[in-house]
CSV table of C-alpha atoms and ligand atoms in Angstrom, one decimal:
chain,number,residue,atom,x,y,z
A,5,UNK,CA,36.6,41.3,49.7
A,6,UNK,CA,34.7,42.5,46.7
A,7,UNK,CA,37.3,44.3,44.7
A,8,UNK,CA,41.0,43.7,44.6
A,9,UNK,CA,43.7,45.7,42.9
A,10,UNK,CA,46.9,43.8,42.4
A,11,UNK,CA,50.1,45.7,43.3
A,12,UNK,CA,52.8,45.7,40.7
A,13,UNK,CA,56.4,45.1,41.7
A,14,UNK,CA,58.8,47.8,40.9
A,15,UNK,CA,61.5,45.2,40.5
A,16,UNK,CA,59.5,43.5,37.9
A,17,UNK,CA,59.0,46.8,36.0
A,18,UNK,CA,62.8,47.4,36.1
A,19,UNK,CA,63.6,43.9,34.9
A,20,UNK,CA,61.1,44.1,32.1
A,21,UNK,CA,62.6,43.0,28.9
A,22,UNK,CA,65.3,41.0,30.6
A,23,UNK,CA,63.0,38.6,32.3
A,24,UNK,CA,59.4,38.9,31.6
A,25,UNK,CA,58.1,37.7,34.8
A,26,UNK,CA,59.8,37.8,38.1
A,27,UNK,CA,60.7,34.4,39.6
A,28,UNK,CA,59.0,33.9,42.9
A,29,UNK,CA,60.8,36.4,45.1
A,30,UNK,CA,61.1,34.0,48.0
A,31,UNK,CA,63.2,31.7,45.9
A,32,UNK,CA,60.5,29.1,45.9
A,33,UNK,CA,59.9,26.8,43.0
A,34,UNK,CA,58.0,28.1,40.0
A,35,UNK,CA,54.3,27.4,39.9
A,36,UNK,CA,53.5,24.0,38.5
A,37,UNK,CA,51.0,24.2,35.7
A,38,UNK,CA,48.9,21.6,33.8
A,39,UNK,CA,47.9,23.1,30.5
A,40,UNK,CA,44.4,21.8,29.7
A,41,UNK,CA,43.5,22.9,26.2
A,42,UNK,CA,41.2,22.4,23.2
A,43,UNK,CA,44.4,22.8,21.1
A,44,UNK,CA,44.8,24.5,17.8
A,45,UNK,CA,48.0,25.2,15.9
A,46,UNK,CA,48.3,29.0,16.3
A,47,UNK,CA,44.9,30.2,17.4
A,48,UNK,CA,44.8,31.4,21.0
A,49,UNK,CA,45.6,27.9,22.4
A,50,UNK,CA,48.6,27.5,20.2
A,51,UNK,CA,49.8,31.0,21.0
A,52,UNK,CA,49.3,30.3,24.7
A,53,UNK,CA,51.4,27.2,24.5
A,54,UNK,CA,54.2,29.0,22.7
A,55,UNK,CA,54.2,31.6,25.4
A,56,UNK,CA,53.9,29.1,28.2
A,57,UNK,CA,56.9,27.1,26.7
A,58,UNK,CA,59.1,30.2,26.9
A,59,UNK,CA,58.0,30.8,30.5
A,60,UNK,CA,58.8,27.2,31.2
A,61,UNK,CA,62.2,27.6,29.7
A,62,UNK,CA,63.0,30.5,31.9
A,63,UNK,CA,61.6,28.6,34.9
A,64,UNK,CA,58.9,31.3,35.5
A,65,UNK,CA,56.4,28.4,35.5
A,66,UNK,CA,56.9,24.6,35.4
A,67,UNK,CA,54.7,22.9,32.8
A,68,UNK,CA,53.8,19.4,33.9
A,69,UNK,CA,52.0,18.3,30.8
A,70,UNK,CA,49.5,19.1,28.2
A,71,UNK,CA,46.0,17.6,28.6
A,72,UNK,CA,43.8,17.8,25.5
A,73,UNK,CA,40.0,18.2,25.5
A,74,UNK,CA,37.6,18.4,22.6
A,75,UNK,CA,36.3,21.9,21.9
A,76,UNK,CA,37.6,24.1,19.1
A,77,UNK,CA,38.2,20.9,17.1
A,78,UNK,CA,37.5,17.2,17.6
A,79,UNK,CA,40.1,15.4,19.9
A,80,UNK,CA,42.1,13.5,17.2
A,81,UNK,CA,42.8,16.8,15.3
A,82,UNK,CA,43.7,18.6,18.5
A,83,UNK,CA,46.0,15.7,19.5
A,84,UNK,CA,47.7,15.8,16.1
A,85,UNK,CA,48.2,19.5,16.2
A,86,UNK,CA,49.5,19.4,19.8
A,87,UNK,CA,52.0,16.7,19.1
A,88,UNK,CA,53.3,18.7,16.2
A,89,UNK,CA,53.4,21.8,18.4
A,90,UNK,CA,55.6,20.3,21.1
A,91,UNK,CA,58.0,19.1,18.4
A,92,UNK,CA,58.0,22.6,16.8
A,93,UNK,CA,58.9,24.1,20.2
A,94,UNK,CA,61.5,21.4,20.8
A,95,UNK,CA,59.7,20.3,24.0
A,96,UNK,CA,58.7,16.8,22.9
A,97,UNK,CA,61.0,15.1,25.4
A,98,UNK,CA,60.1,17.5,28.1
A,99,UNK,CA,56.3,17.8,27.9
A,100,UNK,CA,53.9,14.9,27.5
A,101,UNK,CA,50.7,15.3,25.5
A,102,UNK,CA,47.8,13.4,27.1
A,103,UNK,CA,44.5,12.7,25.3
A,104,UNK,CA,41.5,13.6,27.4
A,105,UNK,CA,37.7,13.7,26.8
A,106,UNK,CA,36.6,13.4,23.2
A,107,UNK,CA,33.0,14.2,24.1
A,108,UNK,CA,31.3,16.4,26.7
A,109,UNK,CA,29.1,14.9,29.4
A,110,UNK,CA,25.8,15.6,27.6
A,111,UNK,CA,26.3,18.2,24.9
A,112,UNK,CA,27.5,16.0,22.0
A,113,UNK,CA,27.0,16.5,18.3
A,114,UNK,CA,23.6,14.8,18.4
A,115,UNK,CA,22.3,17.0,21.1
A,116,UNK,CA,23.6,20.0,19.1
A,117,UNK,CA,21.3,18.8,16.2
A,118,UNK,CA,18.4,18.8,18.7
A,119,UNK,CA,19.4,22.2,19.9
A,120,UNK,CA,19.4,23.7,16.4
A,121,UNK,CA,16.1,22.0,15.7
A,122,UNK,CA,14.5,23.5,18.8
A,123,UNK,CA,16.2,26.9,19.1
A,124,UNK,CA,17.5,27.7,15.6
A,125,UNK,CA,20.7,27.5,13.6
A,126,UNK,CA,23.9,28.9,15.0
A,127,UNK,CA,24.5,32.6,14.5
A,128,UNK,CA,27.8,32.5,16.3
A,129,UNK,CA,30.8,30.0,16.7
A,130,UNK,CA,29.9,26.4,17.1
A,131,UNK,CA,33.4,25.1,17.6
A,132,UNK,CA,33.9,21.5,16.6
A,133,UNK,CA,30.2,21.1,16.1
A,134,UNK,CA,30.4,23.2,13.0
A,135,UNK,CA,31.1,19.9,11.3
A,136,UNK,CA,30.1,16.3,12.1
A,137,UNK,CA,32.6,14.2,14.0
A,138,UNK,CA,35.5,12.9,11.9
A,139,UNK,CA,38.6,10.9,12.4
A,140,UNK,CA,40.0,12.5,9.2
A,141,UNK,CA,43.1,14.6,10.1
A,142,UNK,CA,44.3,17.8,8.5
A,143,UNK,CA,48.1,18.0,8.5
A,144,UNK,CA,49.4,21.0,10.5
A,145,UNK,CA,51.7,23.4,8.7
A,146,UNK,CA,54.9,21.6,7.8
A,147,UNK,CA,53.2,18.3,8.3
A,148,UNK,CA,52.3,15.8,11.1
A,149,UNK,CA,54.6,15.2,14.0
A,150,UNK,CA,57.3,12.8,13.0
A,151,UNK,CA,58.5,11.2,16.2
A,152,UNK,CA,56.1,12.2,19.0
A,153,UNK,CA,53.3,10.1,20.2
A,154,UNK,CA,50.6,10.6,22.8
A,155,UNK,CA,51.3,9.5,26.4
A,156,UNK,CA,49.6,6.3,27.3
A,157,UNK,CA,48.0,7.6,30.4
A,158,UNK,CA,44.6,9.3,30.0
A,159,UNK,CA,44.6,13.1,30.6
A,160,UNK,CA,42.1,12.7,33.5
A,161,UNK,CA,44.4,10.2,35.3
A,162,UNK,CA,47.4,12.4,34.6
A,163,UNK,CA,45.6,15.3,36.3
A,164,UNK,CA,44.7,13.2,39.3
A,165,UNK,CA,48.2,11.7,39.7
A,166,UNK,CA,49.9,15.1,39.3
A,167,UNK,CA,47.7,16.7,42.0
A,168,UNK,CA,48.5,13.9,44.4
A,169,UNK,CA,52.2,14.0,43.6
A,170,UNK,CA,52.3,17.7,44.3
A,171,UNK,CA,49.6,18.5,46.8
A,172,UNK,CA,48.5,22.1,46.9
A,173,UNK,CA,51.1,23.0,44.3
A,174,UNK,CA,49.4,22.4,41.0
A,175,UNK,CA,47.6,25.1,39.0
A,176,UNK,CA,45.2,23.9,36.4
A,177,UNK,CA,45.3,26.3,33.5
A,178,UNK,CA,41.9,25.4,31.9
A,179,UNK,CA,41.6,27.0,28.5
A,180,UNK,CA,39.1,24.7,26.9
A,181,UNK,CA,35.8,23.1,27.8
A,182,UNK,CA,36.0,21.8,31.4
A,183,UNK,CA,35.3,18.2,30.6
A,184,UNK,CA,38.7,16.8,31.7
A,185,UNK,CA,38.7,18.7,35.0
A,186,UNK,CA,35.2,17.8,35.8
A,187,UNK,CA,35.9,14.1,35.1
A,188,UNK,CA,39.0,14.3,37.3
A,189,UNK,CA,37.0,15.8,40.1
A,190,UNK,CA,34.3,13.1,39.8
A,191,UNK,CA,36.7,10.2,39.4
A,192,UNK,CA,38.8,11.3,42.5
A,193,UNK,CA,37.1,13.9,44.6
A,194,UNK,CA,40.0,13.8,47.0
A,195,UNK,CA,42.0,16.0,44.6
A,196,UNK,CA,39.6,19.0,45.2
A,197,UNK,CA,41.1,20.4,48.4
A,198,UNK,CA,44.7,19.9,47.2
A,199,UNK,CA,44.5,21.7,43.9
A,200,UNK,CA,46.3,25.0,44.3
A,201,UNK,CA,44.2,26.9,41.9
A,202,UNK,CA,42.2,26.6,38.7
A,203,UNK,CA,42.5,29.5,36.3
A,204,UNK,CA,39.7,29.3,33.7
A,205,UNK,CA,39.3,31.0,30.4
A,206,UNK,CA,35.6,30.8,30.0
A,207,UNK,CA,32.2,32.2,30.5
A,208,UNK,CA,30.8,35.6,30.3
A,209,UNK,CA,29.5,37.6,33.2
A,210,UNK,CA,27.8,40.8,32.0
A,211,UNK,CA,29.1,40.6,28.4
A,212,UNK,CA,27.2,38.8,25.6
A,213,UNK,CA,28.4,35.3,24.6
A,214,UNK,CA,30.3,34.3,21.5
A,215,UNK,CA,29.0,30.7,20.9
A,216,UNK,CA,26.0,29.3,19.1
A,217,UNK,CA,23.2,32.0,19.5
A,218,UNK,CA,25.5,34.4,21.3
A,219,UNK,CA,24.2,33.6,24.8
A,220,UNK,CA,27.1,31.6,26.2
A,221,UNK,CA,30.8,31.7,25.8
A,222,UNK,CA,32.3,28.9,23.7
A,223,UNK,CA,34.1,26.8,26.3
A,224,UNK,CA,31.2,26.8,28.7
A,225,UNK,CA,28.6,26.3,26.0
A,226,UNK,CA,30.5,23.4,24.6
A,227,UNK,CA,30.2,21.5,27.9
A,228,UNK,CA,27.9,23.3,30.3
A,229,UNK,CA,27.5,20.4,32.7
A,230,UNK,CA,31.3,20.1,33.2
A,231,UNK,CA,31.6,23.8,33.7
A,232,UNK,CA,29.0,23.5,36.4
A,233,UNK,CA,30.8,20.7,38.1
A,234,UNK,CA,34.0,22.7,38.2
A,235,UNK,CA,32.2,26.0,39.3
A,236,UNK,CA,30.6,24.1,42.2
A,237,UNK,CA,33.7,22.5,43.4
A,238,UNK,CA,35.4,24.1,46.3
A,239,UNK,CA,38.6,25.0,44.6
A,240,UNK,CA,40.4,28.4,44.5
A,241,UNK,CA,39.2,29.6,41.2
A,242,UNK,CA,40.0,32.5,38.9
A,243,UNK,CA,37.8,33.2,35.9
A,244,UNK,CA,38.9,35.0,32.8
A,245,UNK,CA,35.6,35.7,31.1
A,246,UNK,CA,34.8,37.4,27.8
A,247,UNK,CA,34.2,40.5,29.8
A,248,UNK,CA,37.9,40.9,30.1
A,249,UNK,CA,39.1,39.2,26.9
A,250,UNK,CA,36.8,41.4,24.8
A,251,UNK,CA,38.8,44.4,26.1
A,252,UNK,CA,42.2,42.9,25.2
A,253,UNK,CA,42.4,43.7,21.5
A,254,UNK,CA,45.4,43.2,19.4
A,255,UNK,CA,46.2,46.2,17.1
A,256,UNK,CA,47.7,45.8,13.7
A,257,UNK,CA,50.9,47.4,15.0
A,258,UNK,CA,51.2,44.7,17.7
A,259,UNK,CA,50.4,42.0,15.2
A,260,UNK,CA,53.1,43.3,12.9
A,261,UNK,CA,55.7,43.3,15.6
A,262,UNK,CA,55.3,39.6,15.7
A,263,UNK,CA,54.6,38.7,12.1
A,264,UNK,CA,57.5,40.9,10.8
A,265,UNK,CA,59.9,40.0,13.6
A,266,UNK,CA,63.5,39.5,12.6
A,267,UNK,CA,64.8,36.9,12.9
A,268,UNK,CA,61.6,35.1,12.1
A,269,UNK,CA,60.9,31.9,14.0
A,270,UNK,CA,58.6,28.9,13.5
A,271,UNK,CA,56.1,30.7,15.6
A,272,UNK,CA,56.3,34.1,14.1
A,273,UNK,CA,56.0,32.5,10.6
A,274,UNK,CA,52.8,30.7,11.7
A,275,UNK,CA,51.6,33.9,13.2
A,276,UNK,CA,52.1,35.8,10.0
A,277,UNK,CA,49.8,33.4,8.2
A,278,UNK,CA,46.8,33.6,10.5
A,279,UNK,CA,43.7,35.5,9.7
A,280,UNK,CA,43.8,38.7,11.7
A,281,UNK,CA,41.5,38.4,14.7
A,282,UNK,CA,41.2,41.0,17.4
A,283,UNK,CA,41.0,38.7,20.5
A,284,UNK,CA,43.7,36.6,22.2
A,285,UNK,CA,41.4,34.9,24.8
A,286,UNK,CA,43.4,32.1,26.4
A,287,UNK,CA,46.7,34.0,26.5
A,288,UNK,CA,45.1,36.4,29.0
A,289,UNK,CA,44.6,33.4,31.3
A,290,UNK,CA,48.2,32.5,31.1
A,291,UNK,CA,49.4,36.1,31.7
A,292,UNK,CA,47.1,36.2,34.6
A,293,UNK,CA,49.1,33.5,36.5
A,294,UNK,CA,52.5,35.1,35.7
A,295,UNK,CA,53.5,37.0,38.7
A,296,UNK,CA,53.3,39.7,39.7
A,297,UNK,CA,49.8,39.8,38.3
A,298,UNK,CA,48.6,42.0,35.4
A,299,UNK,CA,45.1,42.0,36.8
A,300,UNK,CA,43.7,45.5,37.4
A,301,UNK,CA,40.1,44.7,38.3
A,302,UNK,CA,39.2,41.4,40.0
A,303,UNK,CA,35.9,40.9,41.7
A,304,UNK,CA,34.8,38.2,44.0
A,305,UNK,CA,31.5,36.8,42.6
A,306,UNK,CA,29.4,33.7,42.8
A,307,UNK,CA,29.4,32.3,39.3
A,308,UNK,CA,27.4,29.4,37.9
A,309,UNK,CA,26.4,28.3,34.4
A,310,UNK,CA,23.0,27.5,32.9
A,311,UNK,CA,22.5,23.9,32.2
A,312,UNK,CA,18.8,24.3,31.1
A,313,UNK,CA,18.5,23.0,27.5
A,314,UNK,CA,17.3,26.2,25.9
A,315,UNK,CA,18.7,29.1,23.9
A,316,UNK,CA,20.6,30.2,27.1
A,317,UNK,CA,22.4,26.8,27.5
A,318,UNK,CA,25.9,27.5,28.8
A,319,UNK,CA,25.3,31.1,29.7
A,320,UNK,CA,27.0,32.3,32.8
A,321,UNK,CA,24.9,33.1,35.9
A,322,UNK,CA,26.3,35.6,38.4
A,323,UNK,CA,25.4,36.6,41.9
A,324,UNK,CA,27.1,39.2,44.0
A,325,UNK,CA,25.7,37.7,47.3
A,326,UNK,CA,25.8,34.1,48.2
A,327,UNK,CA,22.7,32.7,46.4
A,328,UNK,CA,22.2,30.0,49.0
A,329,UNK,CA,23.1,31.8,52.3
A,330,UNK,CA,23.7,29.5,55.2
A,331,UNK,CA,23.8,26.4,53.0
A,332,UNK,CA,27.5,26.7,52.4
A,333,UNK,CA,27.2,25.1,49.0
A,334,UNK,CA,28.4,27.8,46.6
A,335,UNK,CA,32.0,28.9,46.6
A,336,UNK,CA,33.2,32.2,45.3
A,337,UNK,CA,35.2,32.9,42.2
A,338,UNK,CA,37.7,35.6,41.5
A,339,UNK,CA,36.6,37.1,38.2
A,340,UNK,CA,39.0,39.3,36.2
A,341,UNK,CA,37.4,42.3,34.4
A,342,UNK,CA,40.4,44.2,33.4
A,343,UNK,CA,44.1,43.7,32.9
A,344,UNK,CA,46.9,46.1,32.1
A,345,UNK,CA,46.7,45.8,28.3
A,346,UNK,CA,49.9,47.6,27.4
A,347,UNK,CA,51.9,45.5,29.8
A,348,UNK,CA,50.1,42.4,28.6
A,349,UNK,CA,51.0,43.1,25.0
A,350,UNK,CA,54.6,43.6,25.9
A,351,UNK,CA,54.6,40.2,27.4
A,352,UNK,CA,52.7,38.7,24.5
A,353,UNK,CA,55.1,40.1,21.8
A,354,UNK,CA,58.2,39.2,23.9
A,355,UNK,CA,57.2,35.6,24.4
A,356,UNK,CA,55.9,35.0,20.9
A,357,UNK,CA,59.1,36.3,19.3
A,358,UNK,CA,61.7,34.4,21.4
A,359,UNK,CA,63.8,31.7,19.7
A,360,UNK,CA,62.1,28.5,18.7
A,361,UNK,CA,62.9,25.7,19.4
A,362,UNK,CA,62.9,27.1,22.9
A,363,UNK,CA,66.2,27.2,24.7
A,364,UNK,CA,66.0,25.2,27.9
B,415,NAG,C1,19.2,25.6,9.4
B,415,NAG,O1,20.2,25.1,8.5
B,415,NAG,C2,19.8,24.0,7.7
B,415,NAG,C3,21.0,23.5,7.0
B,415,NAG,O2,21.9,24.5,6.7
B,415,NAG,C4,18.7,24.5,6.8
B,415,NAG,O3,18.3,23.4,6.0
B,415,NAG,C5,17.6,25.0,7.6
B,415,NAG,O4,16.6,25.5,6.8
B,415,NAG,C6,18.0,26.1,8.6
B,415,NAG,N1,16.9,26.4,9.5
B,415,NAG,C7,16.5,27.6,9.7
B,415,NAG,C8,15.3,27.7,10.7
B,415,NAG,O5,17.0,28.6,9.2
B,416,NAG,C1,44.7,46.1,9.9
B,416,NAG,O1,45.2,45.3,8.9
B,416,NAG,C2,44.2,44.8,8.0
B,416,NAG,C3,44.9,43.8,7.1
B,416,NAG,O2,46.1,44.2,6.7
B,416,NAG,C4,43.5,45.9,7.3
B,416,NAG,O3,42.5,45.4,6.5
B,416,NAG,C5,42.9,46.9,8.4
B,416,NAG,O4,42.3,48.0,7.8
B,416,NAG,C6,44.0,47.3,9.4
B,416,NAG,N1,43.3,48.1,10.4
B,416,NAG,C7,43.7,49.3,10.8
B,416,NAG,C8,43.0,49.9,11.9
B,416,NAG,O5,44.7,49.9,10.3
B,417,NAG,C1,36.1,25.1,51.0
B,417,NAG,O1,37.3,24.7,51.5
B,417,NAG,C2,37.9,25.4,52.5
B,417,NAG,C3,39.3,24.9,52.8
B,417,NAG,O2,39.7,24.0,51.9
B,417,NAG,C4,37.0,25.3,53.7
B,417,NAG,O3,37.5,26.1,54.7
B,417,NAG,C5,35.6,25.8,53.4
B,417,NAG,O4,34.7,25.6,54.4
B,417,NAG,C6,35.1,25.1,52.2
B,417,NAG,N1,33.8,25.7,51.7
B,417,NAG,C7,32.7,24.9,51.4
B,417,NAG,C8,31.6,25.7,50.9
B,417,NAG,O5,32.7,23.7,51.5
B,418,NAG,C1,50.3,49.5,32.8
B,418,NAG,O1,51.6,49.1,32.6
B,418,NAG,C2,52.4,50.2,32.1
B,418,NAG,C3,53.8,49.6,31.8
B,418,NAG,O2,53.7,48.7,30.7
B,418,NAG,C4,52.5,51.3,33.1
B,418,NAG,O3,53.2,52.3,32.6
B,418,NAG,C5,51.1,51.7,33.5
B,418,NAG,O4,51.2,52.6,34.6
B,418,NAG,C6,50.2,50.5,33.9
B,418,NAG,N1,48.9,51.0,34.1
B,418,NAG,C7,48.2,50.8,35.2
B,418,NAG,C8,46.8,51.3,35.2
B,418,NAG,O5,48.7,50.2,36.1
B,419,CA,CA1,41.0,27.3,24.1
């Protein structure tokens, strides 16, 4: 199957505005989701969590926990922002925050210095590596979390344990570098066949990148080796690359519907203060798992990532045909190229303007 068009449920259309996403029609339990993130307060990861929290409250998904991975920021800052975020959302007793990988497999700050020396200074986003590693924390808006602490368990162990507890039921929503997931796969390969699905915001297929020199996408460039481990694991995989997120552009009108929403909430207030930015990256991955799907153009492709240490480090590699025919070593990915933008933004505005703390 090379191209797939997802059908839309008429019932879902009718119920739009009442319930954003239809519950599983067969009465089965909502999809269990581990939210793996390089968290920030109200950038795309923070927006995505606020949306996921509302879907959790309405039992459209069941969030199992938040696993944090270095990427946009260094891990301590992301943890601090995530602990505050669950308090802000009123989910601190519901949703654990697990610290994961602080450093990618190979691509650490030192290797980034080599990279710049060899290939040139960054002309695009360098995520946490824009600055040297630091333990210094910047307080999130309205201050640090007051009563929420990280879970004792490591994020990687939480992922492994959750997958074993709910075999073939856990979806990994991977919206940061893939370090935690790759570590979990390597630490306990027996999870691979019993992960329901991994939905990855990351990579670029035919579109240019947005990290470092503009070859790779940020999440994959930040830890290419982990991305490769995950792309080569035999897991049902959906990729939300820049090719689609570049086409999901927030207009001023949509932005204002959230920023000017009455009554304002802790989320709409934060949103009103952010620098306007046209892309909503990670939130597209979340929307993509809310059924029935918003996906309009999904293609089955063999996707890999360049781990050669050159100016293309972290760039996606695509083949339409199995690059190793007969060897049975590559597995196919479903890659999203287009979603229904108008429907997506209805969902986006709806979820970001609901009451906070979320009503469980
Ligand atoms: C790269 O940036 C550094 C520090 O900002 C600067 O000293 C250096 O000249 C730059 N290198 C190039 C090739 O532009
Ligand atoms: C969107 O809003 C920004 C800031 O308010 C403004 O600078 C920009 O011109 C607006 N864009 C459009 C297309 O109206
Ligand atoms: C991937 O796993 C499926 C079932 O879990 C199996 O049927 C298939 O042969 C595996 N593919 C590879 C390349 O190992
Ligand atoms: C996108 O969704 C809207 C409803 O929000 C619908 O009217 C439209 O037909 C959909 N477009 C496609 C191409 O499915
Ligand atoms: Ca992210």
